Short mmCIF file of C-alpha atoms in Angstrom, two decimals:
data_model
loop_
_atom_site.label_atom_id
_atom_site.label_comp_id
_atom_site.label_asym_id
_atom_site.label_seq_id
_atom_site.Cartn_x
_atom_site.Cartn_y
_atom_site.Cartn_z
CA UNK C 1 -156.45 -46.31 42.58
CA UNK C 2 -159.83 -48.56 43.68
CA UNK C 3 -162.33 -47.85 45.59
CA UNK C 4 -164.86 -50.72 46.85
CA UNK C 5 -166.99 -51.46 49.90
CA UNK C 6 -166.39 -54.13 52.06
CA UNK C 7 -169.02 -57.23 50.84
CA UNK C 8 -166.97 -56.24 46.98
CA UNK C 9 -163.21 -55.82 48.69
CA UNK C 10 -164.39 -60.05 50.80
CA UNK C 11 -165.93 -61.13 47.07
CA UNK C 12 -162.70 -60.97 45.64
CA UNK C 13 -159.96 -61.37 48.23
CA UNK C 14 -161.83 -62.92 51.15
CA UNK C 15 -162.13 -67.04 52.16
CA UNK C 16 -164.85 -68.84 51.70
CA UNK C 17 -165.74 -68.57 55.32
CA UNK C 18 -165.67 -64.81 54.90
CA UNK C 19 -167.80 -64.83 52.03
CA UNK C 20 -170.45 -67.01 53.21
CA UNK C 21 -170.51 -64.52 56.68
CA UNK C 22 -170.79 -61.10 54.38
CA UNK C 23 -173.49 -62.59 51.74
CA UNK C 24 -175.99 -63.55 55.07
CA UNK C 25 -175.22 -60.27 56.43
CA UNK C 26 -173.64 -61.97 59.90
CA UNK C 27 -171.76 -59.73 62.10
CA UNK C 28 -168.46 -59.04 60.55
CA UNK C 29 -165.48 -60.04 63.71
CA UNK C 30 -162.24 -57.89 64.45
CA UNK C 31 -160.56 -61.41 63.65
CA UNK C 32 -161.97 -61.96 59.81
CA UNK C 33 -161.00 -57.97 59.63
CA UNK C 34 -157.02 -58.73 61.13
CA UNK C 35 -156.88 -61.54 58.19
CA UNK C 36 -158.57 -60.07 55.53
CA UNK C 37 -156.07 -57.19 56.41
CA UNK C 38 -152.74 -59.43 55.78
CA UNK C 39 -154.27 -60.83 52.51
CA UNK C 40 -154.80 -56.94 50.91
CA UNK C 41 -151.08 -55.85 52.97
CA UNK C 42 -149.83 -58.69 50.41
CA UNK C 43 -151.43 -57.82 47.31
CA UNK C 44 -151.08 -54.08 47.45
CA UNK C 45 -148.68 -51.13 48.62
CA UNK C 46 -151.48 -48.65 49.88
CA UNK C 47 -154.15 -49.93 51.82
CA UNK C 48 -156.39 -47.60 53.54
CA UNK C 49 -159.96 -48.48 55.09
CA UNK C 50 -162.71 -45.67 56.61
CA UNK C 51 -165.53 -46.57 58.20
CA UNK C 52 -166.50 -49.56 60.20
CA UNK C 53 -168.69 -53.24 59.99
CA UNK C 54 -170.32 -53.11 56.51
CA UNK C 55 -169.81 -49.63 55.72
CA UNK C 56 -166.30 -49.58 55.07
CA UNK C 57 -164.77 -48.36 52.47
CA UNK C 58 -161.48 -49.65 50.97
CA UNK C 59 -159.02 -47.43 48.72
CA UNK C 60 -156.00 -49.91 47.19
CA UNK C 61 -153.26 -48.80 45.47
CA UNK C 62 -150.28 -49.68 44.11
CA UNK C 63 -151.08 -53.59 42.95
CA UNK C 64 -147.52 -55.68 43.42
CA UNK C 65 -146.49 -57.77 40.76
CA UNK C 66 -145.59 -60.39 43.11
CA UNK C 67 -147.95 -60.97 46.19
CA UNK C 68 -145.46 -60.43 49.36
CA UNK C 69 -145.22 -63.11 52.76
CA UNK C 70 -148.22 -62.93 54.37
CA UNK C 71 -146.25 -62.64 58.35
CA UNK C 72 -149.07 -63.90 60.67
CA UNK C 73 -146.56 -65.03 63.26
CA UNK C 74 -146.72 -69.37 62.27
CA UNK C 75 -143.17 -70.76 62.77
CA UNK C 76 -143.62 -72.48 59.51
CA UNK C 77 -144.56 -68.76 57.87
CA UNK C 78 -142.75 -68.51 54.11
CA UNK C 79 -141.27 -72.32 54.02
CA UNK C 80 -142.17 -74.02 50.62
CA UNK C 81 -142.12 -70.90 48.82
CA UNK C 82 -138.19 -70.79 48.03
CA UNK C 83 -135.92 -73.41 46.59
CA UNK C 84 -135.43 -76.39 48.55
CA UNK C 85 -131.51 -75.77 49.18
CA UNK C 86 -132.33 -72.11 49.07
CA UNK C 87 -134.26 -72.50 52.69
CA UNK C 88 -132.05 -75.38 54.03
CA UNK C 89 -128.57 -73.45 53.21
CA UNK C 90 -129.24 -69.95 54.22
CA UNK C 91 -128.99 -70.98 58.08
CA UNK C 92 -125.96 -73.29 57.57
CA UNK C 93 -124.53 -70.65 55.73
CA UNK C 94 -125.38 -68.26 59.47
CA UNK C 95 -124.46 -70.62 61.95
CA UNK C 96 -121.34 -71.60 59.98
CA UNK C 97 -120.22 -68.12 59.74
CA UNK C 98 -121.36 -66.99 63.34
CA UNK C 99 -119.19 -70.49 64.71
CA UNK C 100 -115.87 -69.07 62.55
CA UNK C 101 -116.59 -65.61 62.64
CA UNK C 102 -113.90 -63.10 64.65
CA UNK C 103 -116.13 -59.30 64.52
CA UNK C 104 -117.64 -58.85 67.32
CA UNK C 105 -119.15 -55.33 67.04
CA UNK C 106 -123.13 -55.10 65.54
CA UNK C 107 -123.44 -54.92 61.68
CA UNK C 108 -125.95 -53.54 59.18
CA UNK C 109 -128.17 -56.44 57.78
CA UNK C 110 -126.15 -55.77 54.08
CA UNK C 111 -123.01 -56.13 55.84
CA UNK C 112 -123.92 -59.59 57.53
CA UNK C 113 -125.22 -60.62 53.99
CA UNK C 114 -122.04 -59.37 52.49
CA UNK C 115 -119.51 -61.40 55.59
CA UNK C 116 -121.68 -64.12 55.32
CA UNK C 117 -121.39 -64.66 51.37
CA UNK C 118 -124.84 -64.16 50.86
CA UNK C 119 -124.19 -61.27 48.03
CA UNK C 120 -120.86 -60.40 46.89
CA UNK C 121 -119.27 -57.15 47.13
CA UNK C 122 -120.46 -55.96 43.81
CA UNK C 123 -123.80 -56.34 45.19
CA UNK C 124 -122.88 -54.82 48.91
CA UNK C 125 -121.61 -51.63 46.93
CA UNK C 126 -124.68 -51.45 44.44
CA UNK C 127 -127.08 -51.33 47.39
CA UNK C 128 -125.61 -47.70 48.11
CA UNK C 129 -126.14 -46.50 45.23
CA UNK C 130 -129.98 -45.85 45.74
CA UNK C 131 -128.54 -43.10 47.86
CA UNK C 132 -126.38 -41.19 44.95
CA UNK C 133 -127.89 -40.53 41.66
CA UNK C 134 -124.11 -39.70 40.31
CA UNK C 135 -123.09 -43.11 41.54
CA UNK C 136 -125.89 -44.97 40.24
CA UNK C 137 -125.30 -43.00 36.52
CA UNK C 138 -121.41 -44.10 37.03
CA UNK C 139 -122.27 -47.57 37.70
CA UNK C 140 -124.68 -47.97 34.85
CA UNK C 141 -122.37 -46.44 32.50
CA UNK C 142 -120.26 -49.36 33.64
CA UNK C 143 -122.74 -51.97 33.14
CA UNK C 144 -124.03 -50.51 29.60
CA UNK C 145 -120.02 -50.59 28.93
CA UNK C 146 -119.71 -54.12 29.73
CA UNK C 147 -122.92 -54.91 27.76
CA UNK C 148 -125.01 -56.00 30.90
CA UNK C 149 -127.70 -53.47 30.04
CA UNK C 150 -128.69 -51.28 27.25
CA UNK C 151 -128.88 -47.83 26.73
CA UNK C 152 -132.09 -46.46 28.67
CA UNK C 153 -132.22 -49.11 31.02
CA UNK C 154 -130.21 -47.76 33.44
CA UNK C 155 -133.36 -47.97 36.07
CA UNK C 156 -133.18 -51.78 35.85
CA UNK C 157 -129.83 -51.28 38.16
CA UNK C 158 -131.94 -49.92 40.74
CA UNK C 159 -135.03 -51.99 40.47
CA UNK C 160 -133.18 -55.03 40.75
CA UNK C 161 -131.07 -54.33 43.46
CA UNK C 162 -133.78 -52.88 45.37
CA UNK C 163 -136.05 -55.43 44.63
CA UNK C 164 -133.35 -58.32 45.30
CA UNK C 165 -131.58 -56.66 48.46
CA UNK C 166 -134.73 -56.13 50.42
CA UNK C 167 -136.03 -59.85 49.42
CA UNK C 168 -132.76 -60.97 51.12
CA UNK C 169 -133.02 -58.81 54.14
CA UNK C 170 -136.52 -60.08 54.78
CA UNK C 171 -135.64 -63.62 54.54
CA UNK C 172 -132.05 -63.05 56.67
CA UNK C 173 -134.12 -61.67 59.50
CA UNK C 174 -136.41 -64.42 59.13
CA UNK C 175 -134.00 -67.00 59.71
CA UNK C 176 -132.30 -65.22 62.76
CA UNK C 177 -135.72 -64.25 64.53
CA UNK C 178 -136.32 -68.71 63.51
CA UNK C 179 -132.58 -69.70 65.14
CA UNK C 180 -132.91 -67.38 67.83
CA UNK C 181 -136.82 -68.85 68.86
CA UNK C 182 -134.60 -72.11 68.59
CA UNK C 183 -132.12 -70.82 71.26
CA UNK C 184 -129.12 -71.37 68.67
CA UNK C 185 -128.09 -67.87 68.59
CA UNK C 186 -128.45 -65.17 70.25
CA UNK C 187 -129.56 -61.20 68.63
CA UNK C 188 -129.77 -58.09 69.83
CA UNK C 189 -130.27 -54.80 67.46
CA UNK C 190 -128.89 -51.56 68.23
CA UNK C 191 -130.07 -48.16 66.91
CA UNK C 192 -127.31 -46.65 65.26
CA UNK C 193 -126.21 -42.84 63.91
CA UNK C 194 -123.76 -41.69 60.92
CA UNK C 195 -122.68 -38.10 61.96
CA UNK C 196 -120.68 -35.76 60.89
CA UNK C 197 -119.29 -32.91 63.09
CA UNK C 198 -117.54 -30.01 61.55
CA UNK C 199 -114.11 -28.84 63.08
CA UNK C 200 -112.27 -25.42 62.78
CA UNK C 201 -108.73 -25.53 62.96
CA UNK C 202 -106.61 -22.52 63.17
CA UNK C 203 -103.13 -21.87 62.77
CA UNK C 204 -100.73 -18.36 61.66
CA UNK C 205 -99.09 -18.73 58.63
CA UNK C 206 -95.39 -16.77 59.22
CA UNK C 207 -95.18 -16.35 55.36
CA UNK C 208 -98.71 -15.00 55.15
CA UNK C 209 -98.53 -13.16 58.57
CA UNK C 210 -102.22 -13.91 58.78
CA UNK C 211 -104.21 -16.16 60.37
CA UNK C 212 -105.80 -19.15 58.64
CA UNK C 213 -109.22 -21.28 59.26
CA UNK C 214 -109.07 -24.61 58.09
CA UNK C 215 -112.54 -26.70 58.28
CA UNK C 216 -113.21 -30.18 58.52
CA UNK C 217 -115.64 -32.96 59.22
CA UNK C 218 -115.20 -35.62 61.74
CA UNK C 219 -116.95 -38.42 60.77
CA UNK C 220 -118.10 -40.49 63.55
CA UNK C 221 -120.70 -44.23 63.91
CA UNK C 222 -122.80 -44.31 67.49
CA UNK C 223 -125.16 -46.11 69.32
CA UNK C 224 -128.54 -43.77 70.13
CA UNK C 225 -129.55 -43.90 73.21
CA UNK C 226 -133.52 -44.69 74.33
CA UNK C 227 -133.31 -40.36 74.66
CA UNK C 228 -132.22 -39.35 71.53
CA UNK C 229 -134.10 -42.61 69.93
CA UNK C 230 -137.51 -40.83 71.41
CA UNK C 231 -136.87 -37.50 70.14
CA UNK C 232 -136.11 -38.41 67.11
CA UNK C 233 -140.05 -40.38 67.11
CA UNK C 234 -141.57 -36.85 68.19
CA UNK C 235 -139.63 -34.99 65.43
CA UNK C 236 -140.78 -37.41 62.46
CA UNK C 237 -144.25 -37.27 64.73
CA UNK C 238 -144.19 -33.42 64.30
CA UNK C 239 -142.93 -33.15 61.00
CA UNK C 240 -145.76 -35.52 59.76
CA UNK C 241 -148.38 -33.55 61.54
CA UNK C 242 -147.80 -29.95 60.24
CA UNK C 243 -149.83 -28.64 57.71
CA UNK C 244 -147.79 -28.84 54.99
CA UNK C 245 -146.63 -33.00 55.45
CA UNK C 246 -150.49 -33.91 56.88
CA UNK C 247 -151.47 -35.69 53.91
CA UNK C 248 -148.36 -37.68 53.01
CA UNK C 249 -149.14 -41.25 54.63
CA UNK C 250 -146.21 -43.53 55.68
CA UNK C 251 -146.07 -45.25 52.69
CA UNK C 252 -145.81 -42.04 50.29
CA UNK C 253 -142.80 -40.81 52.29
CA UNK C 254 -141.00 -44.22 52.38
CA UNK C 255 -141.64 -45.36 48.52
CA UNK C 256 -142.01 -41.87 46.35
CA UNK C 257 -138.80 -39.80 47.21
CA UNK C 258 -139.01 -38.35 43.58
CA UNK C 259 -142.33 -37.06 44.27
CA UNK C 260 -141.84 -32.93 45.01
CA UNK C 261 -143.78 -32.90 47.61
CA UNK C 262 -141.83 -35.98 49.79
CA UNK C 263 -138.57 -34.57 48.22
CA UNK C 264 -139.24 -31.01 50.70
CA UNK C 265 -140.12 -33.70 53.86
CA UNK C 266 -136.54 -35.58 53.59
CA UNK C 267 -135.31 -32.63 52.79
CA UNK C 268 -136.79 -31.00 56.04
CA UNK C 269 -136.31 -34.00 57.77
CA UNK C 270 -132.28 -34.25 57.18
CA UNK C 271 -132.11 -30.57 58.52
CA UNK C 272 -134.11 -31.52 62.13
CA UNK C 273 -132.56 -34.49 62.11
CA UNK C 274 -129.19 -32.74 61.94
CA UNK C 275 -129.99 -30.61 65.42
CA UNK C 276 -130.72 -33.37 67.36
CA UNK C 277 -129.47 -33.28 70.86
CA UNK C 278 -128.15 -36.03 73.90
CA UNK C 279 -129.24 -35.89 77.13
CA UNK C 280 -126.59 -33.14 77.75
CA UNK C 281 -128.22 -30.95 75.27
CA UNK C 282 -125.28 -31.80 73.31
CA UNK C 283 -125.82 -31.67 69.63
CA UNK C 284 -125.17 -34.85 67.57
CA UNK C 285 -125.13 -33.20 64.08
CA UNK C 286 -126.78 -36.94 62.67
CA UNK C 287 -127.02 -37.36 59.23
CA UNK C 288 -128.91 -40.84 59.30
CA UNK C 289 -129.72 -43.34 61.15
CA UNK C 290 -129.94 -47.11 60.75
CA UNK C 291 -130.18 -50.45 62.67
CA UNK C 292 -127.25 -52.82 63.42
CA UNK C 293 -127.76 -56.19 64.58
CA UNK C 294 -125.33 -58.38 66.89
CA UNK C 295 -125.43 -62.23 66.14
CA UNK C 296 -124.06 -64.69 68.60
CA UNK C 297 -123.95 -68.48 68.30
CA UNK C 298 -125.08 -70.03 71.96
CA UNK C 299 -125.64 -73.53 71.57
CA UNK C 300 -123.60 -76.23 72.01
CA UNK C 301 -122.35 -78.27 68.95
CA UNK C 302 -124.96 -81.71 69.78
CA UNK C 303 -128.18 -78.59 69.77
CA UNK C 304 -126.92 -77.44 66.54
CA UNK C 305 -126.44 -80.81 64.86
CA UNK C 306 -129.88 -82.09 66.23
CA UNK C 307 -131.54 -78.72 64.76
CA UNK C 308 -130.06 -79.15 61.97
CA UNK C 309 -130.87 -82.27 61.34
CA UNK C 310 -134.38 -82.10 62.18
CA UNK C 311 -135.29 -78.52 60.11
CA UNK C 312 -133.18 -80.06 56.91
CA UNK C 313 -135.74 -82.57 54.70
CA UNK C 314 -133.46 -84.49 54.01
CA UNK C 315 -131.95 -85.24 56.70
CA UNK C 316 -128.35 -83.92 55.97
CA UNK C 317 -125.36 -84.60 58.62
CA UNK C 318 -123.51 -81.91 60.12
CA UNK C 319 -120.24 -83.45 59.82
CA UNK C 320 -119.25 -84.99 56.85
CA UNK C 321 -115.87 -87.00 56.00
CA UNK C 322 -115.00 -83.67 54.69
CA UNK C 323 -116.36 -80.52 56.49
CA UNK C 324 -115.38 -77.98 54.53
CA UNK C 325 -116.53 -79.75 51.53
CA UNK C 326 -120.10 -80.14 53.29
CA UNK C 327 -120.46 -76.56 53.86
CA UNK C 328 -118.79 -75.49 50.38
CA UNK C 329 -121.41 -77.75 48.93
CA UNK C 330 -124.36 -75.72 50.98
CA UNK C 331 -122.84 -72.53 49.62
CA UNK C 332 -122.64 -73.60 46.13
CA UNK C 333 -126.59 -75.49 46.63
CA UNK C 334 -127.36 -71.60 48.06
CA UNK C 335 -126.11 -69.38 45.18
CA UNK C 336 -127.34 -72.13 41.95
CA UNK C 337 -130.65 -72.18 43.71
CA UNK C 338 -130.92 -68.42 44.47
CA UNK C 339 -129.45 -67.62 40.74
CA UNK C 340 -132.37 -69.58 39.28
CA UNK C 341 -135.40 -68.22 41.62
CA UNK C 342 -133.86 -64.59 41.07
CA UNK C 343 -134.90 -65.05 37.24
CA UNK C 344 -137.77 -67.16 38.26
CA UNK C 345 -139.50 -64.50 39.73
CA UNK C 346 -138.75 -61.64 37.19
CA UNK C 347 -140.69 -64.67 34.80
CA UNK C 348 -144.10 -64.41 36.96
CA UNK C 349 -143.72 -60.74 37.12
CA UNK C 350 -143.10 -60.56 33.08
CA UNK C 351 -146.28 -63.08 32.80
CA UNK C 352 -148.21 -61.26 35.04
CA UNK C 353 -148.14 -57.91 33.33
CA UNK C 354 -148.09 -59.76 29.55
CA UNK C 355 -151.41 -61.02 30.68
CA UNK C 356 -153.03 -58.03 31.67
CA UNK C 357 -155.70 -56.51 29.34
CA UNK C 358 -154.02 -53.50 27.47
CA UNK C 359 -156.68 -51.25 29.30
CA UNK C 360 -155.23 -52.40 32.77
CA UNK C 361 -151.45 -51.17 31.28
CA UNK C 362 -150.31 -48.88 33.33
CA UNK C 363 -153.35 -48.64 35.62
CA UNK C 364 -151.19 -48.97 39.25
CA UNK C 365 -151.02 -45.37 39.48
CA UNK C 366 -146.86 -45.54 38.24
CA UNK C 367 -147.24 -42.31 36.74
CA UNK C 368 -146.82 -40.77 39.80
CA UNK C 369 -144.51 -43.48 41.63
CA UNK C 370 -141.65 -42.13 39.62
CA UNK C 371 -141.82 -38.44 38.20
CA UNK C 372 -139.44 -39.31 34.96
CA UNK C 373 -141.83 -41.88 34.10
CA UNK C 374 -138.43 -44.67 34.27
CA UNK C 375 -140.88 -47.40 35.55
CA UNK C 376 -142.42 -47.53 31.70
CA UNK C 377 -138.58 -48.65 30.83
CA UNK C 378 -139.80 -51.46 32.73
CA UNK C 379 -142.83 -51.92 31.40
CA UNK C 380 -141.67 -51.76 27.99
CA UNK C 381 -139.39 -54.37 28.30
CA UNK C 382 -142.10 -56.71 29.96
CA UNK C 383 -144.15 -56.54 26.95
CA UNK C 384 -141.12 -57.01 24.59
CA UNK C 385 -140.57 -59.96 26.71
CA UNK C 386 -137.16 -58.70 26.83
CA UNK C 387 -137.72 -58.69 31.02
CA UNK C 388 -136.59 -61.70 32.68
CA UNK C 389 -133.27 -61.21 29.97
CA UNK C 390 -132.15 -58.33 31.79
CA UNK C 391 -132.95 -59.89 34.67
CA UNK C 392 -130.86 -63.28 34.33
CA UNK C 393 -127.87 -60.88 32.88
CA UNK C 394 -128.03 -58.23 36.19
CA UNK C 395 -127.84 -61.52 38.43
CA UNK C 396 -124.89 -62.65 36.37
CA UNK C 397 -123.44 -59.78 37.13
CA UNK C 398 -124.01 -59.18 40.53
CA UNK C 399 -124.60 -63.03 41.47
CA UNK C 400 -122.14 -65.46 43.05
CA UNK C 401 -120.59 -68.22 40.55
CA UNK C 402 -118.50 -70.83 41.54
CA UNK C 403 -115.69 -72.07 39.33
CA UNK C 404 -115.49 -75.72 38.64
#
């Protein structure tokens, strides 16, 4: 953790406009604030600021590896910083789906990237397994078997699929919310519910000459309505306010779910989330919740072709001689590209930390980000330079490859 006062916190993160207005002592604006803001949102997980003008304080925490998009709303946010066919491919890849496509009914974002051949099914079933420690030890036991990983590293499964699902979500969503301000497709999310209602059945058994009570679970996927949507806001609202949760920020309870103290909020959380009632007063017996997103293509063919054209560098055609071989060839262009910045990245984070003094080791607070201390796994490897490896043999793994 670091602690530092605003004309410090401007020093070292802030423009050269911003420094110039903090070393005169001008009047520091709501709108230097707002972008100084993004810059610290992108270089650290906790950011928290008391006080106003020049006495602000600023307490940072959690330093990323790799600096995250800066979103400030530009249409041209985030292009240039991925491969070339790695941003030209991933909406041909959408729209070519979307055109061909026959489901109709609003998907998870993992379940578009799955249809869509963004990640492959190895990958679509990995990303559950954040949610099931026994299925995350199964599948690592399978990968140490197969010789992806090593004995011991069995939290690089769940650091690279985190890391490399929620990179691909971000950018997905980035590309719809850029064809949809195009008026190629059309999107509309939905607020969805898993739940699970138990059933008694009962029945007399002639042999027994007793009654028997047989129970079950019917397992049921439904669209929350603005109602239920709201209460469930003023039960996470309450939950976070009483006396025992007050401290926790937003952050701690989305990031640290091995910490004791966030482990009792989910835990409280699942069982007032389970008693949640309709309009009717009817109870819904939800045991989570998630967002689903409906994708529709709604231009005609000359829009797309022209967009296409135009947002592509170089210029490629929409039809080719051979169609299918065009988009095969975005698809393959998609996966080399993504299989390359996937180990790419894992290289700046291995360089980043390898350059660190051996004082700063350490110094992000991760003791307490994961109570088993797994995230020094990690670390070791980073200073074996052993990393990036593990990295390039996960997305092996889990990666698309296309057979000559």
């Amino acid at each position: 953790m670091r602690k530092a006062g605003l004309r410090e916190i401007v020093l070292e993160f802030g423009t050269d406009k911003q420094k110039a207005c903090v070393l005169a002592g001008k009047k520091w604006r709501k709108e230097s604030q707002d972008a100084l803001q993004k810059v610290l949102d992108s270089k650290f997980g906790v950011v928290v600021i008391e006080g106003k003008g020049y006495k602000m304080e600023f307490t940072l925490e959690e330093e990323y590896d790799v600096e995250k998009e800066i979103v400030d709303g530009r249409a041209s946010n985030g292009q240039g910083q991925v491969p070339l066919n790695y941003e030209q491919a991933f909406p041909i890849m959408i729209i070519e789906h979307l055109l061909n496509r026959s489901e109709t009914e609003p998907l998870t974002i993992n379940k578009w990237l799955l249809n869509i051949m963004i990640i492959t099914d190895k990958m679509f079933q990995a990303s559950k397994l954040r949610y099931s420690m026994s299925a995350l030890e199964k599948e690592s036991e399978k990968l140490v078997e197969n010789k992806v990983i090593e004995s011991g590293q069995e939290y690089l499964v769940d650091d690279f699929v985190k890391r490399e699902i929620e990179r691909l979500q971000k950018y997905f969503m980035n590309v719809v919310r850029k064809l949809v301000k195009a008026k190629i497709i059309t999107h509309q999310p939905y607020q969805m519910a898993k739940c699970e209602k138990p059933n008694t059945y009962e029945y007399f058994d002639e042999k027994l000459g007793e009654w028997i009570r047989e129970e079950s679970t019917q397992i049921s996927y439904i669209e929350l309505s603005s109602y239920v949507v709201s209460e469930i806001a003023k039960m996470e609202r309450t939950l976070q306010n009483s006396p025992k949760f007050r401290e926790l920020t937003g952050d701690e309870i989305q990031r640290y779910r091995n910490k004791p103290i966030v482990k009792e909020y989910w835990t409280e959380h699942k069982k007032q989330l389970n008693l949640i009632t309709d309009e009717t007063g009817k109870r819904l017996y939800i045991v989570f919740t998630y967002e689903a997103h409906a994708l529709f293509v709604r231009a005609g063919i000359n829009p797309i072709i022209n967009w296409l054209e135009t947002n592509n560098k170089e210029a490629l055609a929409f039809y080719d001689s051979d169609e299918a071989k065009y988009f095969l060839q975005n698809r393959i262009g998609f996966h080399e590209a993504l299989n390359k910045y996937v180990v790419d990245l894992a290289k700046v984070r291995q360089e980043k930390f390898q350059n660190k003094s051996v004082n700063d080791l350490g110094g992000k607070a991760n003791i307490h980000k994961y109570e088993d201390n797994k995230y020094r796994v990690t670390q070791d490897l980073m200073i074996k330079g052993l990393y990036v490896e593990a990295f390039h043999k996960l997305q092996g793994y889990y990666g698309q490859t296309f057979k000559n």
